[in-house]
């Protein structure tokens, strides 16, 4: 939808909400910017389309026929337009806040923040500061936004992909079924057209830009598909274990992901975290600040130190 049309529809909604009495089409034409003031036929076509589009998205435009007037009047009754009062239990609000945190580094961060702001304005407390829940998902893979949109629109994609344990890069054409996060890494699940079978692709191994193919709605996602199970059973090559010192009472997300946590010296615990990519592990641990310290292996420790020095500079 063009910016001009969006502004016109928004102005039309505001006009019909603000009026205390039904407005005729001619009155709306004069009050709402964007309608042709000279061409009657063009105005009538545009006004009819606008009314239909607003009704299709659930905005109730009422038509009033006054026996003393020749033309009908239009208005939006505020009580029919406004949402009912939002009431959430504390655990429900916490889950909403947790979901918003997932997108804090993704292209949806602005929308997620706006949703939380609206809930707060409506009296819903979704602050996780005092909640035992903690989640931080890194979605900085360059391919993520394009793949997420392709999954949403059900459009096929093509990209260059580097297989595990190989330096060769091959072109892949995929019908994307979903994107899934596992152990701090993102995966694409879909139907590989070249191989004629379902496949899982790690986003960090996608080289270059992702191209979309064909029109939206070009394929159907199989019913009953368990994306997490498909990703979970994939063999993760070259996986190692990092020993991380964690401050007591912090880093609940890391503790949950660790394969083992044991008491350490003073105010610290020691966690064993599996990883395959030292740089991606470093991006996650560096975000935890002084509450997590990598002890081993040396390459993972050095990667965290580089991240922290870069942030300091």
Coordinates of C-alpha atoms in Angstrom, one line a residue:
X1 CA 0.0 0.0 0.0
X2 CA 1.4 3.4 -1.0
X3 CA 2.1 6.1 1.6
X4 CA -0.5 8.4 0.1
X5 CA -3.2 5.8 0.3
X6 CA -2.3 4.8 3.9
X7 CA -2.5 8.5 4.9
X8 CA -5.9 8.9 3.2
X9 CA -7.4 5.8 4.9
X10 CA -6.0 6.9 8.3
X11 CA -7.5 10.4 7.8
X12 CA -10.8 8.8 6.8
X13 CA -10.9 6.7 10.0
X14 CA -10.0 9.7 12.2
X15 CA -12.7 11.8 10.5
X16 CA -15.5 9.2 10.9
X17 CA -14.4 8.5 14.6
X18 CA -14.3 12.2 15.5
X19 CA -17.7 13.2 14.1
X20 CA -20.8 13.3 16.4
X21 CA -23.2 12.9 13.5
X22 CA -23.1 11.0 10.3
X23 CA -21.3 12.8 7.4
X24 CA -22.4 12.7 3.8
X25 CA -20.0 11.6 1.1
X26 CA -19.6 15.2 0.0
X27 CA -18.7 16.4 3.5
X28 CA -16.1 13.6 3.8
X29 CA -14.7 14.6 0.4
X30 CA -14.2 18.1 1.7
X31 CA -12.8 17.1 5.1
X32 CA -10.4 14.2 4.2
X33 CA -7.2 15.1 2.2
X34 CA -6.5 12.9 -0.8
X35 CA -9.8 12.8 -2.6
X36 CA -10.3 14.4 -6.0
X37 CA -12.1 17.7 -5.4
X38 CA -13.1 18.1 -9.1
X39 CA -13.9 14.7 -10.5
X40 CA -17.1 13.3 -9.0
X41 CA -16.8 9.8 -10.6
X42 CA -13.2 9.3 -9.5
X43 CA -14.1 10.4 -6.0
X44 CA -17.1 7.9 -5.8
X45 CA -14.9 5.0 -7.0
X46 CA -12.1 5.8 -4.6
X47 CA -14.5 6.3 -1.6
X48 CA -16.2 3.0 -2.3
X49 CA -12.9 1.2 -2.4
X50 CA -11.7 2.8 0.8
X51 CA -14.9 1.9 2.7
X52 CA -14.6 -1.7 1.5
X53 CA -11.0 -2.0 2.5
X54 CA -11.6 -0.6 6.0
X55 CA -14.5 -3.0 6.5
X56 CA -12.4 -5.9 5.3
X57 CA -9.9 -5.2 8.1
X58 CA -12.6 -5.0 10.7
X59 CA -13.4 -1.3 11.0
X60 CA -17.2 -0.9 11.4
X61 CA -18.4 1.9 9.1
X62 CA -22.1 2.5 9.8
X63 CA -24.4 3.9 7.1
X64 CA -27.3 6.1 8.3
X65 CA -30.2 7.1 6.1
X66 CA -32.1 10.2 7.2
X67 CA -35.6 10.4 5.6
X68 CA -35.1 14.2 5.4
X69 CA -31.8 13.9 3.5
X70 CA -31.1 12.8 0.0
X71 CA -27.7 11.2 0.7
X72 CA -26.8 8.7 3.3
X73 CA -24.4 9.6 6.1
X74 CA -21.3 7.6 7.4
X75 CA -19.7 7.4 10.8
X76 CA -17.7 5.0 13.0
X77 CA -19.2 4.3 16.4
X78 CA -16.3 4.5 18.9
X79 CA -17.7 1.8 21.1
X80 CA -17.8 -0.7 18.2
X81 CA -14.3 0.3 17.0
X82 CA -12.3 0.3 20.3
X83 CA -10.8 -2.9 21.7
X84 CA -12.2 -4.3 24.9
X85 CA -10.2 -4.0 28.1
X86 CA -7.1 -6.1 28.0
X87 CA -6.6 -8.2 31.1
X88 CA -3.7 -10.6 31.4
X89 CA -2.5 -12.8 34.3
X90 CA 1.1 -12.1 35.5
X91 CA 2.4 -15.3 33.8
X92 CA 0.7 -14.4 30.5
X93 CA 2.1 -10.9 30.6
X94 CA 5.6 -12.4 31.3
X95 CA 5.3 -14.6 28.3
X96 CA 4.4 -11.7 26.1
X97 CA 7.4 -9.7 27.4
X98 CA 9.6 -12.8 26.8
X99 CA 8.4 -13.1 23.2
X100 CA 9.2 -9.4 22.6
X101 CA 12.7 -10.0 23.8
X102 CA 13.3 -12.6 21.1
X103 CA 13.1 -9.8 18.5
X104 CA 15.2 -7.2 20.3
X105 CA 17.9 -7.5 17.7
X106 CA 15.8 -8.4 14.7
X107 CA 14.1 -6.3 12.1
X108 CA 10.9 -6.7 14.2
X109 CA 12.4 -4.9 17.2
X110 CA 10.5 -1.7 16.6
X111 CA 7.1 -3.5 16.2
X112 CA 7.8 -5.6 19.3
X113 CA 8.7 -2.5 21.4
X114 CA 5.5 -0.7 20.1
X115 CA 3.3 -3.7 21.2
X116 CA 4.8 -3.6 24.7
X117 CA 4.2 0.1 24.9
X118 CA 0.6 -0.3 23.9
X119 CA 0.1 -3.0 26.5
X120 CA 1.7 -0.8 29.2
X121 CA -0.6 2.1 28.2
X122 CA -3.5 -0.2 28.6
X123 CA -2.5 -1.1 32.2
X124 CA -0.8 -4.4 31.4
X125 CA 2.5 -5.0 33.2
X126 CA 4.9 -7.0 31.0
X127 CA 8.2 -6.0 32.6
X128 CA 10.5 -9.0 33.1
X129 CA 12.9 -7.2 35.5
X130 CA 11.6 -9.3 38.4
X131 CA 10.7 -12.4 36.4
X132 CA 12.7 -15.7 36.6
X133 CA 12.4 -15.8 32.8
X134 CA 15.4 -14.8 30.7
X135 CA 15.8 -15.2 27.0
X136 CA 18.2 -13.7 24.5
X137 CA 18.2 -14.9 20.9
X138 CA 20.8 -13.6 18.4
X139 CA 19.2 -13.0 15.1
X140 CA 22.0 -11.0 13.4
X141 CA 22.4 -13.5 10.6
X142 CA 22.1 -11.4 7.4
X143 CA 19.8 -14.0 5.8
X144 CA 17.2 -13.9 8.6
X145 CA 14.9 -11.0 7.5
X146 CA 14.6 -12.3 3.9
X147 CA 13.9 -15.8 5.0
X148 CA 11.4 -14.8 7.7
X149 CA 9.5 -12.8 5.0
X150 CA 9.6 -15.7 2.6
X151 CA 8.2 -18.1 5.2
X152 CA 5.4 -15.6 6.0
X153 CA 4.6 -15.1 2.3
X154 CA 5.2 -18.8 1.3
X155 CA 7.6 -17.8 -1.5
X156 CA 10.5 -20.0 -2.7
X157 CA 14.0 -18.7 -2.1
X158 CA 17.5 -19.3 -3.6
X159 CA 20.8 -18.8 -1.9
X160 CA 24.4 -20.0 -1.9
X161 CA 25.2 -22.5 0.9
X162 CA 28.4 -23.8 2.3
X163 CA 28.0 -27.3 3.6
X164 CA 29.4 -28.5 7.0
X165 CA 33.0 -29.5 6.8
X166 CA 33.4 -28.3 3.2
X167 CA 34.6 -25.1 1.6
X168 CA 32.5 -25.6 -1.6
X169 CA 29.5 -23.3 -2.0
X170 CA 26.4 -24.6 -3.9
X171 CA 23.3 -22.9 -5.1
X172 CA 20.2 -24.2 -3.3
X173 CA 16.5 -23.6 -4.2
X174 CA 14.2 -24.1 -1.2
X175 CA 10.5 -23.8 -0.3
X176 CA 10.9 -22.4 3.2
X177 CA 8.6 -23.9 5.9
X178 CA 10.0 -22.1 8.9
X179 CA 13.0 -20.7 10.8
X180 CA 13.9 -22.3 14.1
X181 CA 16.4 -21.4 16.9
X182 CA 18.4 -24.1 18.6
X183 CA 21.2 -23.6 21.1
X184 CA 21.7 -20.0 20.0
X185 CA 21.8 -20.8 16.2
X186 CA 19.1 -20.2 13.6
X187 CA 18.1 -22.9 11.0
X188 CA 15.9 -22.8 8.0
X189 CA 13.6 -25.9 7.4
X190 CA 12.1 -26.4 4.0
X191 CA 11.7 -28.5 0.9
X192 CA 14.9 -28.5 -1.2
X193 CA 13.7 -28.5 -4.8
X194 CA 17.0 -29.6 -6.3
X195 CA 17.1 -32.7 -4.1
X196 CA 13.4 -33.3 -3.9
X197 CA 13.4 -33.8 -0.1
X198 CA 13.1 -31.9 3.2
X199 CA 16.3 -30.3 4.4
X200 CA 17.7 -28.1 7.2
X201 CA 20.1 -25.2 6.6
X202 CA 22.0 -23.3 9.2
X203 CA 21.7 -19.6 8.5
X204 CA 25.3 -18.8 9.4
X205 CA 26.4 -20.9 6.4
X206 CA 24.4 -19.0 3.9
X207 CA 26.7 -16.9 1.7
X208 CA 25.5 -13.7 0.2
X209 CA 22.0 -12.4 -0.4
X210 CA 18.8 -14.5 -0.4
X211 CA 16.7 -14.2 -3.6
X212 CA 12.9 -14.8 -3.7
X213 CA 11.4 -16.7 -6.6
X214 CA 7.9 -16.7 -7.9
X215 CA 4.7 -15.3 -6.4
X216 CA 3.5 -15.5 -2.8
X217 CA 1.5 -18.6 -1.8
X218 CA 3.4 -20.8 -4.3
X219 CA 3.5 -23.8 -2.0
X220 CA 1.8 -25.3 1.0
X221 CA 3.5 -26.2 4.3
X222 CA 2.8 -29.9 5.2
X223 CA 0.2 -30.3 8.0
X224 CA 1.4 -31.5 11.4
X225 CA 5.0 -30.5 10.6
X226 CA 7.3 -30.5 13.7
X227 CA 10.0 -28.0 12.8
X228 CA 11.8 -28.3 16.1
X229 CA 12.0 -32.0 15.9
X230 CA 13.5 -31.8 12.4
X231 CA 16.2 -29.4 13.6
X232 CA 16.8 -31.3 16.8
X233 CA 17.6 -34.5 15.1
X234 CA 20.1 -33.0 12.7
X235 CA 23.6 -34.0 13.4
X236 CA 25.7 -31.0 14.5
X237 CA 29.3 -31.6 13.4
X238 CA 32.4 -30.5 15.3
X239 CA 30.5 -29.6 18.4
X240 CA 32.6 -28.8 21.5
X241 CA 32.1 -27.9 25.1
X242 CA 33.0 -24.6 26.6
X243 CA 33.6 -24.2 30.4
X244 CA 32.0 -20.9 31.5
X245 CA 32.1 -19.4 35.0
X246 CA 28.7 -17.9 35.8
X247 CA 27.9 -15.5 38.6
X248 CA 25.3 -17.0 41.0
X249 CA 21.7 -15.9 40.5
X250 CA 22.3 -14.6 36.9
X251 CA 22.3 -15.9 33.3
X252 CA 19.3 -18.1 33.6
X253 CA 19.1 -18.6 29.9
X254 CA 22.7 -19.8 29.8
X255 CA 22.1 -22.1 32.7
X256 CA 19.1 -23.6 30.9
X257 CA 21.0 -24.2 27.7
X258 CA 24.1 -25.7 29.5
X259 CA 24.4 -29.5 29.6
X260 CA 25.8 -29.3 33.2
X261 CA 26.1 -26.7 35.9
X262 CA 28.0 -27.2 39.1
X263 CA 29.0 -25.0 42.1
X264 CA 32.2 -23.1 41.7
X265 CA 34.4 -20.9 44.0
X266 CA 33.0 -18.0 45.9
X267 CA 29.9 -16.4 44.2
X268 CA 30.4 -18.4 41.0
X269 CA 29.1 -21.5 39.3
X270 CA 30.7 -23.4 36.4
X271 CA 28.6 -24.3 33.4
X272 CA 29.4 -26.6 30.4
X273 CA 28.0 -25.2 27.2
X274 CA 28.1 -27.0 23.8
X275 CA 29.1 -25.0 20.7
X276 CA 30.3 -25.4 17.2
X277 CA 31.2 -21.8 16.2
X278 CA 33.5 -19.9 18.6
X279 CA 32.5 -16.5 17.2
X280 CA 28.7 -17.1 17.6
X281 CA 29.3 -18.3 21.2
X282 CA 31.4 -15.2 21.8
X283 CA 28.5 -13.0 20.6
X284 CA 26.2 -14.6 23.1
X285 CA 28.5 -14.6 26.1
X286 CA 29.8 -11.1 25.5
X287 CA 26.2 -9.8 25.8
X288 CA 26.1 -11.2 29.3
X289 CA 28.7 -8.7 30.5
X290 CA 30.5 -9.4 33.7
X291 CA 28.2 -12.2 34.8
X292 CA 29.9 -14.8 32.5
X293 CA 33.6 -15.6 32.0
X294 CA 34.9 -18.2 29.6
X295 CA 37.6 -20.4 31.0
X296 CA 38.1 -22.9 28.2
X297 CA 38.7 -23.5 25.3
X298 CA 41.3 -20.8 24.5
X299 CA 39.8 -19.9 21.1
X300 CA 36.4 -19.3 22.6
X301 CA 37.9 -17.2 25.4
X302 CA 39.9 -15.1 22.9
X303 CA 36.8 -14.6 20.8
X304 CA 34.9 -13.1 23.8
X305 CA 37.8 -10.9 24.7
X306 CA 37.9 -9.5 21.1
X307 CA 34.2 -8.8 21.2
X308 CA 34.5 -6.9 24.6
X309 CA 37.6 -4.9 23.4
X310 CA 35.7 -4.0 20.2
X311 CA 32.7 -2.8 22.3
X312 CA 35.1 -0.7 24.5
X313 CA 36.7 0.9 21.5

